[in-house]
Tab-separated table of C-alpha atoms in Angstrom:
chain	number	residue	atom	x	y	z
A	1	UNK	CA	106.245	116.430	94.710
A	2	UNK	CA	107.937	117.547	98.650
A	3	UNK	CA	109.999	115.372	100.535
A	4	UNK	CA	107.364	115.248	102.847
A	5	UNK	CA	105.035	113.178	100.529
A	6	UNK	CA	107.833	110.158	100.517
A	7	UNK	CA	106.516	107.043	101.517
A	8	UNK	CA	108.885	104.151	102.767
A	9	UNK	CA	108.656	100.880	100.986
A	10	UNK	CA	110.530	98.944	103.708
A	11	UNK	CA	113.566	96.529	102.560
A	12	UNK	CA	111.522	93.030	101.819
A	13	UNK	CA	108.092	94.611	102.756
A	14	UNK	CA	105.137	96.204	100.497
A	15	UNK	CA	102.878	99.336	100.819
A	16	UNK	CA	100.231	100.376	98.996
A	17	UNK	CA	98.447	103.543	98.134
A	18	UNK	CA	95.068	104.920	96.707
A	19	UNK	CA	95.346	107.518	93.633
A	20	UNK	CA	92.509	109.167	91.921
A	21	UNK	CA	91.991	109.820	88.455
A	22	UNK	CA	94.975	112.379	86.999
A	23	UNK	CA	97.221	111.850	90.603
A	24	UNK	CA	100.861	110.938	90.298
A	25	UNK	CA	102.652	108.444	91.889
A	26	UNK	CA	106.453	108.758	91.532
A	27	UNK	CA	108.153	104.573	92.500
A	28	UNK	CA	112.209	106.000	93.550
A	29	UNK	CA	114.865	103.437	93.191
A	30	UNK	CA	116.704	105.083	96.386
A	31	UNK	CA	119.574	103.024	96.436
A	32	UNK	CA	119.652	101.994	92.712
A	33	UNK	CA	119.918	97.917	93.719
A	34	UNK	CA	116.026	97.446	94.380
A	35	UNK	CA	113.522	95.531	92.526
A	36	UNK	CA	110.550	96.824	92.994
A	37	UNK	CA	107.064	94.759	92.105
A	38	UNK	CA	104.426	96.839	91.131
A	39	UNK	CA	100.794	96.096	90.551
A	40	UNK	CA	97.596	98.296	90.680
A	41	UNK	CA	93.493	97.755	90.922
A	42	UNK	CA	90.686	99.634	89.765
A	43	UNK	CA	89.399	100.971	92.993
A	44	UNK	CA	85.861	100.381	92.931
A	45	UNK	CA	86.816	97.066	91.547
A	46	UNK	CA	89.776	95.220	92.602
A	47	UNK	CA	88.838	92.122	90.210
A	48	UNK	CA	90.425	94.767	86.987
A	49	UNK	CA	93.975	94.621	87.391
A	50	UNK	CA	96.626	96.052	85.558
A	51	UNK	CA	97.775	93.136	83.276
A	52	UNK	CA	101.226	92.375	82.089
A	53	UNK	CA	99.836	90.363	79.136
A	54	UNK	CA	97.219	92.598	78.275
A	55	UNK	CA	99.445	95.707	77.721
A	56	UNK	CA	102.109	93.323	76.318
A	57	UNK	CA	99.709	92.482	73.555
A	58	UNK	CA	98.083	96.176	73.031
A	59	UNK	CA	101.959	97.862	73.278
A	60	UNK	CA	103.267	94.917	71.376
A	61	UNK	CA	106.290	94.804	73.297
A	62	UNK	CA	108.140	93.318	76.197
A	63	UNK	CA	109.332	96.357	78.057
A	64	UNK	CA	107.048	99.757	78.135
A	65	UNK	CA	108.974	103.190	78.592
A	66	UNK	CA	107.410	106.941	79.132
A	67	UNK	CA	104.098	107.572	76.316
A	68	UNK	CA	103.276	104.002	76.962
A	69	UNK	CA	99.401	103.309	78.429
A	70	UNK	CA	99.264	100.119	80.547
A	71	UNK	CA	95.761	97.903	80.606
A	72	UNK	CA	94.073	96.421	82.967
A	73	UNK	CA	92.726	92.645	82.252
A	74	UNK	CA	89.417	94.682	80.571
A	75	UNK	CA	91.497	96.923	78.559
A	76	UNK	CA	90.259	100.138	79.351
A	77	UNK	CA	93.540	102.064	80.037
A	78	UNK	CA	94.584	102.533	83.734
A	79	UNK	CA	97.705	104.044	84.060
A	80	UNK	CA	100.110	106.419	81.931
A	81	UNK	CA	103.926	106.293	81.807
A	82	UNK	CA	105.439	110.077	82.205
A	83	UNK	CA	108.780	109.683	83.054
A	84	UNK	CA	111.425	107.091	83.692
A	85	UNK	CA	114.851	108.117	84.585
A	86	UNK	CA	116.280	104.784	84.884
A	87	UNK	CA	117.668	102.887	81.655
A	88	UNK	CA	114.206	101.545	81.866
A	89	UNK	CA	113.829	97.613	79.859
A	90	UNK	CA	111.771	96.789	83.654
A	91	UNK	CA	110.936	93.303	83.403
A	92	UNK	CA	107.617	92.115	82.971
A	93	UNK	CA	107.802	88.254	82.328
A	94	UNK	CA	108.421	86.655	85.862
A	95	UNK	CA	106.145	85.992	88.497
A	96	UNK	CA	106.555	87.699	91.963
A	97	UNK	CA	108.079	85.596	94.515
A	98	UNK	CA	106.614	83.383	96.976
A	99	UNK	CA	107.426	81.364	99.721
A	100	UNK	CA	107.529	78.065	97.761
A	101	UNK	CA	109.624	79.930	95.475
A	102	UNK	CA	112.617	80.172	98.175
A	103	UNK	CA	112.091	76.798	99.710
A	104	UNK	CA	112.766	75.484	96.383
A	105	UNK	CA	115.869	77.534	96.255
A	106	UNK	CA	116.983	76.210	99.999
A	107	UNK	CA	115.962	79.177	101.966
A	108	UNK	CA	114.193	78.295	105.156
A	109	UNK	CA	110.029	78.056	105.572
A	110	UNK	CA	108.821	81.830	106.659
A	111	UNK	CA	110.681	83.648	103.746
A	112	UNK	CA	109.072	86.908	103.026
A	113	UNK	CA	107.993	87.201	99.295
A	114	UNK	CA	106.192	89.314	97.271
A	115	UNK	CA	102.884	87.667	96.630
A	116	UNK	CA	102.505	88.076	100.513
A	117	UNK	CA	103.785	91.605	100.836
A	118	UNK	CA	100.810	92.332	98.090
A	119	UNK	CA	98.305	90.970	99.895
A	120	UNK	CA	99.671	92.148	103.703
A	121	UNK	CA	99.743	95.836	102.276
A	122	UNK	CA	96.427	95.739	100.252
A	123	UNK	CA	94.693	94.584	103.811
A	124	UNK	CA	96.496	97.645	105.150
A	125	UNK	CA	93.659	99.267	102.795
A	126	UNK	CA	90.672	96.898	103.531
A	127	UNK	CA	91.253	95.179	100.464
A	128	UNK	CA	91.388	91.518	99.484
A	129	UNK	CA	92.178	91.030	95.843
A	130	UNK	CA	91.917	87.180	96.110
A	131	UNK	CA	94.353	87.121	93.067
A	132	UNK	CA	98.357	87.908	92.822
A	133	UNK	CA	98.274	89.160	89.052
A	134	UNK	CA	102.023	89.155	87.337
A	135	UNK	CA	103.950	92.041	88.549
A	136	UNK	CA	105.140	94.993	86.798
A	137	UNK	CA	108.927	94.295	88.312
A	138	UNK	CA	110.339	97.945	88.014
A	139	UNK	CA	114.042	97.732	87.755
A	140	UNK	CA	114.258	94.135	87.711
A	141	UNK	CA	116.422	93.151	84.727
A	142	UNK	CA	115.149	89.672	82.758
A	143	UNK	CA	116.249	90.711	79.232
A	144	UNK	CA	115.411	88.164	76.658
A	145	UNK	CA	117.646	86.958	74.290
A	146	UNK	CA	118.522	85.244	70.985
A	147	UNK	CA	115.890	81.958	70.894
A	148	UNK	CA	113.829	83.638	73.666
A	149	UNK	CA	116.727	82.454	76.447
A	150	UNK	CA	115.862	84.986	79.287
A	151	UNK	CA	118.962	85.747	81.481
A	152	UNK	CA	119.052	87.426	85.364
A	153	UNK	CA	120.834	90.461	85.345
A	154	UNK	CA	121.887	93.152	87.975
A	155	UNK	CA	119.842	96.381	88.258
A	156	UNK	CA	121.321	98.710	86.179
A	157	UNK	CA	119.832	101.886	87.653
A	158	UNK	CA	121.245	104.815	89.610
A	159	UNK	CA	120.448	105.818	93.560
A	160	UNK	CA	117.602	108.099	93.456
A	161	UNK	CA	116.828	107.129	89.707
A	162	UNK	CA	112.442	106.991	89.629
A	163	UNK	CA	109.332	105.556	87.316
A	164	UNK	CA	106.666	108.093	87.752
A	165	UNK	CA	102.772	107.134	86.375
A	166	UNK	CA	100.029	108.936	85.989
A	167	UNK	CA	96.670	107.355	87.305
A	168	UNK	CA	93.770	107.730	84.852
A	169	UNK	CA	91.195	106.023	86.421
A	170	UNK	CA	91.143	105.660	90.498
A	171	UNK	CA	93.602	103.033	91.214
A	172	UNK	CA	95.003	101.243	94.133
A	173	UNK	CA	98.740	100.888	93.925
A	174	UNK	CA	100.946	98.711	95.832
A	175	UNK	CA	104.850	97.920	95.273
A	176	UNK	CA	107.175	95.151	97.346
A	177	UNK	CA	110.818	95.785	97.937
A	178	UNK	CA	111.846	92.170	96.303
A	179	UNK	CA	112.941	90.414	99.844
A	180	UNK	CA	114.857	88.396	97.218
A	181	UNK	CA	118.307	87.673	98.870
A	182	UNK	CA	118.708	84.404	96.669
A	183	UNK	CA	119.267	85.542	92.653
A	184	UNK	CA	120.547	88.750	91.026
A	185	UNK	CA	117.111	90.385	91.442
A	186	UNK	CA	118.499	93.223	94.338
A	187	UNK	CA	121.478	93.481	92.593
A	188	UNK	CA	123.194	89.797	93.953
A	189	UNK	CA	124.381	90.818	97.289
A	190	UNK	CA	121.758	89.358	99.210
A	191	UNK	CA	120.465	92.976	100.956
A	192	UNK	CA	117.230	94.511	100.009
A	193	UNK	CA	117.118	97.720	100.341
A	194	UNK	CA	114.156	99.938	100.975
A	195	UNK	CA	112.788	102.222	98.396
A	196	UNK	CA	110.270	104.896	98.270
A	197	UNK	CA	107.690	106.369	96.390
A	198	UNK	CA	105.273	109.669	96.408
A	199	UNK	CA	101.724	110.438	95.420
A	200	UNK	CA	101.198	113.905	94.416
A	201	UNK	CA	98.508	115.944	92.303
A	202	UNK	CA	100.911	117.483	89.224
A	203	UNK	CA	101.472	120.598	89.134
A	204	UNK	CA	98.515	122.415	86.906
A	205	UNK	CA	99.273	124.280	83.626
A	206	UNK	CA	100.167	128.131	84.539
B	1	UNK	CA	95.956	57.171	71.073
B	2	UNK	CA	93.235	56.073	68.687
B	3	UNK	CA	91.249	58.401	66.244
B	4	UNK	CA	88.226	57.019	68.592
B	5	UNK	CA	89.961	59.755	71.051
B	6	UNK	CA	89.181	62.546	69.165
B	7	UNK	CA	87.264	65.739	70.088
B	8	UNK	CA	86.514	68.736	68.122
B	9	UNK	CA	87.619	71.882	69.918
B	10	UNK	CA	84.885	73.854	67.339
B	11	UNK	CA	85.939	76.500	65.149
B	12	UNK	CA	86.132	79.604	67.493
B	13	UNK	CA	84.813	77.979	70.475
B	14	UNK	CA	85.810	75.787	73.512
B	15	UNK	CA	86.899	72.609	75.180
B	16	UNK	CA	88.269	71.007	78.176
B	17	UNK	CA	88.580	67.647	79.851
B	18	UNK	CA	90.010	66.070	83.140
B	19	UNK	CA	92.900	64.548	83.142
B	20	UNK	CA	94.502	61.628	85.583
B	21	UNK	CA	98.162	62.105	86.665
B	22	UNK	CA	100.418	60.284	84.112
B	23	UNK	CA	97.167	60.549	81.640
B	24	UNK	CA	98.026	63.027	78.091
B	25	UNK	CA	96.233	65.308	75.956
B	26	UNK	CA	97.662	65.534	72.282
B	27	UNK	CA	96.160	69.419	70.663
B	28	UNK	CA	96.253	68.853	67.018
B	29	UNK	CA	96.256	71.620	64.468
B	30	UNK	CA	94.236	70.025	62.159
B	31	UNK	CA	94.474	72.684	59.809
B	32	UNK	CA	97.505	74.065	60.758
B	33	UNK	CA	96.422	77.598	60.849
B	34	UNK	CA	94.996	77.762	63.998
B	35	UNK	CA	95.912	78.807	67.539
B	36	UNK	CA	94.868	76.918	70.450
B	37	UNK	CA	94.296	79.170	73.749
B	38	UNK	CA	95.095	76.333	76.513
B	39	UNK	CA	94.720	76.344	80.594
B	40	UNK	CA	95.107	73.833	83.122
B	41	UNK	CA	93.959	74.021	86.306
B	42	UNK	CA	94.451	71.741	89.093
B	43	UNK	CA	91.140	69.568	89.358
B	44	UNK	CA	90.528	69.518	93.210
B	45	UNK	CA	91.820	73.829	93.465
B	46	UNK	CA	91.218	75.616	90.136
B	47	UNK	CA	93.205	78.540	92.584
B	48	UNK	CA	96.229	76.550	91.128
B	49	UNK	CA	96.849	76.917	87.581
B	50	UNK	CA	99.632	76.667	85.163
B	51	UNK	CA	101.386	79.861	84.902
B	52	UNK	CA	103.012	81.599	82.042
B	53	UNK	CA	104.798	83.611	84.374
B	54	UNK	CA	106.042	80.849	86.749
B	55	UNK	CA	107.111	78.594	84.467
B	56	UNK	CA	108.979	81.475	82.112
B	57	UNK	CA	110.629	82.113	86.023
B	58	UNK	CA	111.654	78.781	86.376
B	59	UNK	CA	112.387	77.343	82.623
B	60	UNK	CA	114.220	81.384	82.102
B	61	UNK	CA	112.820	81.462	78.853
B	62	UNK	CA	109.513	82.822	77.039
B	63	UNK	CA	109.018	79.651	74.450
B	64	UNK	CA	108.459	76.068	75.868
B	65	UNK	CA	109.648	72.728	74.624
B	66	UNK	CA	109.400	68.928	74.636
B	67	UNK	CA	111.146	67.857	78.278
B	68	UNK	CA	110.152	71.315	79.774
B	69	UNK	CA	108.033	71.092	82.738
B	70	UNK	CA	105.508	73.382	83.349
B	71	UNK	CA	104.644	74.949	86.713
B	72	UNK	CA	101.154	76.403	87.885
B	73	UNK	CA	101.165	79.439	90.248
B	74	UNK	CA	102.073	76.845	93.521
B	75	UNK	CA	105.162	76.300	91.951
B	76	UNK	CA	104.678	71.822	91.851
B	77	UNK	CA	105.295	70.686	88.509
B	78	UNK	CA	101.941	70.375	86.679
B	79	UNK	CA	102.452	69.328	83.050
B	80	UNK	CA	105.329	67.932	81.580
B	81	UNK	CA	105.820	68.913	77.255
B	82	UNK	CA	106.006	65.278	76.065
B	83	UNK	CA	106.278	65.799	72.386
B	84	UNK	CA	105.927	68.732	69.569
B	85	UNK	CA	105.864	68.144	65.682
B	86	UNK	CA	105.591	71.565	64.953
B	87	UNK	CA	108.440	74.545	64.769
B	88	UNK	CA	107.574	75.417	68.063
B	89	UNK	CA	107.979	78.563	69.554
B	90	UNK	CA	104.501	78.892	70.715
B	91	UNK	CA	103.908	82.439	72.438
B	92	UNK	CA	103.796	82.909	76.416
B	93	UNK	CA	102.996	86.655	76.108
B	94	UNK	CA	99.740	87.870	74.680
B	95	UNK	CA	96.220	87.882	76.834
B	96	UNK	CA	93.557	85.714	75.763
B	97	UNK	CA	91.001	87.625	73.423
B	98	UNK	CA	87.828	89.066	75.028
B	99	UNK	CA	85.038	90.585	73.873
B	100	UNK	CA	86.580	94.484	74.371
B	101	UNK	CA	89.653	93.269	72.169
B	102	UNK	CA	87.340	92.713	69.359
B	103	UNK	CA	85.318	96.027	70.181
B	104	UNK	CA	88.675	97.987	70.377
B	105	UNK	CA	88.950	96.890	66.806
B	106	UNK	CA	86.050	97.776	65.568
B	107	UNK	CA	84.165	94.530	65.317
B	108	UNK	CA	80.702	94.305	67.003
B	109	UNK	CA	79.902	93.229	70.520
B	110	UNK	CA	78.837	90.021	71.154
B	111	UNK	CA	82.192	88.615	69.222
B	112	UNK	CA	83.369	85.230	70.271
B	113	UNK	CA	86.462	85.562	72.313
B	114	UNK	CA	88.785	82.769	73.953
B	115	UNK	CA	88.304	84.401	77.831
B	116	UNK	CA	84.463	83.680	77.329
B	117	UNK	CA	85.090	80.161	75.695
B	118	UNK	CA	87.034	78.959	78.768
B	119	UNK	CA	84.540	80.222	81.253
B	120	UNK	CA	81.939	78.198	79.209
B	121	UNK	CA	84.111	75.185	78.357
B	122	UNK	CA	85.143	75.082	82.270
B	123	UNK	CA	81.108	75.216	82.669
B	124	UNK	CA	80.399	71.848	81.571
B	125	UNK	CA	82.441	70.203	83.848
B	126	UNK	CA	80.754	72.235	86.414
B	127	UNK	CA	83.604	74.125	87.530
B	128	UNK	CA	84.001	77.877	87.864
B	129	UNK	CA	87.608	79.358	88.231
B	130	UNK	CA	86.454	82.875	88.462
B	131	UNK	CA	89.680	84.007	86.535
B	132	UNK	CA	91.170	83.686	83.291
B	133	UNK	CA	95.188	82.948	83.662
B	134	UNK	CA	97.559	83.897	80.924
B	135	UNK	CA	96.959	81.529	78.264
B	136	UNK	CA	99.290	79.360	77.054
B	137	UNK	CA	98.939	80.046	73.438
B	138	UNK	CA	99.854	76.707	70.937
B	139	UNK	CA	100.775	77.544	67.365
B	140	UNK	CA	100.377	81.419	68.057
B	141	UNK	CA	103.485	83.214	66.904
B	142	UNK	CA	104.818	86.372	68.663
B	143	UNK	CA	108.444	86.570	68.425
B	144	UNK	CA	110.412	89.015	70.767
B	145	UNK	CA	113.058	91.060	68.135
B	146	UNK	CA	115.682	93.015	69.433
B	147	UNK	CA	114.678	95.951	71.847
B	148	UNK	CA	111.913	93.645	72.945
B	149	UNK	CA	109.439	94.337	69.773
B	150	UNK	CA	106.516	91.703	69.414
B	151	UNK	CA	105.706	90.930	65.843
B	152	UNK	CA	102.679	89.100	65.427
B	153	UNK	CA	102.472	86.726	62.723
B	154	UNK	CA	101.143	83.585	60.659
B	155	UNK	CA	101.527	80.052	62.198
B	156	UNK	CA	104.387	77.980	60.967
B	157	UNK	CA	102.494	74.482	62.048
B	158	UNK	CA	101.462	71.643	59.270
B	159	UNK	CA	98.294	70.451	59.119
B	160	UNK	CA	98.286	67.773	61.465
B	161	UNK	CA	100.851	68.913	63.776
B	162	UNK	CA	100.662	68.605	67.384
B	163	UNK	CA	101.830	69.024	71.009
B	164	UNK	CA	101.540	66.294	73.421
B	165	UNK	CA	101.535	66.680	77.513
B	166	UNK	CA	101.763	64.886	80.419
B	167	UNK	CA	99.781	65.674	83.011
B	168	UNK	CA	101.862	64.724	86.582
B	169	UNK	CA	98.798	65.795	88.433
B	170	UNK	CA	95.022	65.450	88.109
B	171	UNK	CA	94.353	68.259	86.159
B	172	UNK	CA	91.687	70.104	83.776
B	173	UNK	CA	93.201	71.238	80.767
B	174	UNK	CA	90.740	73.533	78.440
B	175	UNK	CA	91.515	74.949	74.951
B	176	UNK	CA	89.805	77.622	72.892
B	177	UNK	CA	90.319	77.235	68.966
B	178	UNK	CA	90.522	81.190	69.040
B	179	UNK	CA	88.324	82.873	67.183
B	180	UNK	CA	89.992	85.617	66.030
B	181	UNK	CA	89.265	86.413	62.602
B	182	UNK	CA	91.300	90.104	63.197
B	183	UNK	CA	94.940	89.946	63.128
B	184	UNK	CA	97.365	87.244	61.677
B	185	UNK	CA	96.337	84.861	64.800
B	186	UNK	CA	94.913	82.165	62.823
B	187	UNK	CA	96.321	82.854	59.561
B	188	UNK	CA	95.208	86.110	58.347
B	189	UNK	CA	92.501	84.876	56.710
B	190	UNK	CA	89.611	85.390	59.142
B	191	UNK	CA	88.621	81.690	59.273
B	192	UNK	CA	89.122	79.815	62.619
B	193	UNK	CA	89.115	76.072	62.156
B	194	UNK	CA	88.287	73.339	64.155
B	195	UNK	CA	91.216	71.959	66.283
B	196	UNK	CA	91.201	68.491	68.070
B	197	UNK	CA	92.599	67.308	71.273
B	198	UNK	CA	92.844	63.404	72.484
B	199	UNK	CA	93.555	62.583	76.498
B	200	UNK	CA	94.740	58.809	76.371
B	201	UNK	CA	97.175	56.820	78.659
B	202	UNK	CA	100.340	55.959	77.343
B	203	UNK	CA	101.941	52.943	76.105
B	204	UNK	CA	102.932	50.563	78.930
B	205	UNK	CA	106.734	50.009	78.748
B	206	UNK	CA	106.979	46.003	77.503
């Protein structure tokens, strides 16, 4: 991966990206504060989806780490889990944000929100998914507690600190910057920040 | 309710039913042993459905209980947990079963699976909701231990014991007595049993 290959992910915006089979894409943390929702489609058909609940129930756990595959809602695995050099525990049990989501919390009509920052940067590809499957929320800290009590935390990652996955079937990715300015999501000082993140072909076995 | 009010969700298959705003559905583990996949979708937009995800978001925690109030993916309060005889603790986590879960472990294709049993229970009341949401999935324990480890094991639920809901919308609610006959799901051993559900109005207050 070069500096040149970094993509913006704009403070409370999305972009998306195509991989193909065995491609990289590296999801940076550049200030450390950022949520950042992640979700990603089979390319030639947007209708499989990588699927919290599915690779919940084949990992049998709440929060996935590097070695971990991640299904799609057909199972057939999509994505691989190479490094993470974060303190990892990413949540994957709350839904991405939506406009009614901050009306209900007092914010004004018009709030960005990550169900529309999916679909704005997936038509940036030609692609309507008709769906807003449950994030991945990389960095986004929701541990769960003692009688399943789930608590909103600050990020706990570093500037610079990055998820990288490895695409094993060709994938559409696309990530929001949380535009959360409401909860602890962005770290509870009501800026998001923009993060980045790179597709690259790894380097080959010498 | 009356026993009149009864309907067999079948051993391993499907069910559903409209419902009227301020109209419940009691799902009865007959048996006790089984779990009971269970969707609701709003009955004039099946786009809108209840949510594991939103309502986890908005209840901040991963098991539901009598007075919670369920949310679809819109957000407006949908269903309303009226009553609960069993331990509770019924899992928000794991995917609905589908035919490649039972192919993945080893069983045969063709298997009946809970994803298939809602498209054909939804069927008969002529609707098509061209998606299968997280299911909300009564008397199936998967407990979160510490480090975020999902255990899967028996049901705790007596024979007999059931959840009750409210629905505070018109609403379809289907169910899928699953039919796994795999993993401790239904009791480790192999059998689905019929369920029941009854949709009644309440009691007028006197």
């Amino acid at each position: 991966m070069t500096d040149a290959e970094l993509v913006t992910i704009p403070a409370g915006r999305g972009a998306a990206a195509r991989l193909r089979a065995g491609q990289r894409v590296r999801v940076i943390n550049t200030r450390g504060t950022q949520c950042v929702d992640t979700w990603a489609f089979v390319a030639d058909d947007v209708s499989e989806f990588l699927s919290m609940e599915h690779s919940r129930s084949i990992l049998e756990k709440i929060h996935f780490e590097p070695g971990d595959v991640l299904a799609p809602n057909r199972y057939a695995p999509l994505l691989e889990i190479v490094a993470d050099t974060s303190p990892g525990g990413h949540d994957t049990l709350i839904a991405a944000c939506t406009e009614e989501m901050y009306t209900r919390a007092g914010r004004p009509a018009g709030h960005a929100n990550c169900a529309d920052n999916l679909r704005a940067a997936l038509a940036v590809l030609g692609v309507d998914a008709r769906t807003t499957p449950a994030p991945w929320n990389l960095f986004m800290m929701a541990p769960v507690g003692a009688g399943g009590a789930i608590r909103f935390t600050r990020p706990t990652s570093a500037p610079g600190d990055y998820v990288e996955l490895a695409a094993l079937r060709d994938v559409i990715v696309a990530f929001s910057a949380c535009p959360d300015d409401v909860y602890l999501t962005n770290g509870g000082d009501g800026t998001p920040t923009d993060a980045h993140f790179a597709v690259f072909d790894p380097a080959r076995p010498s």
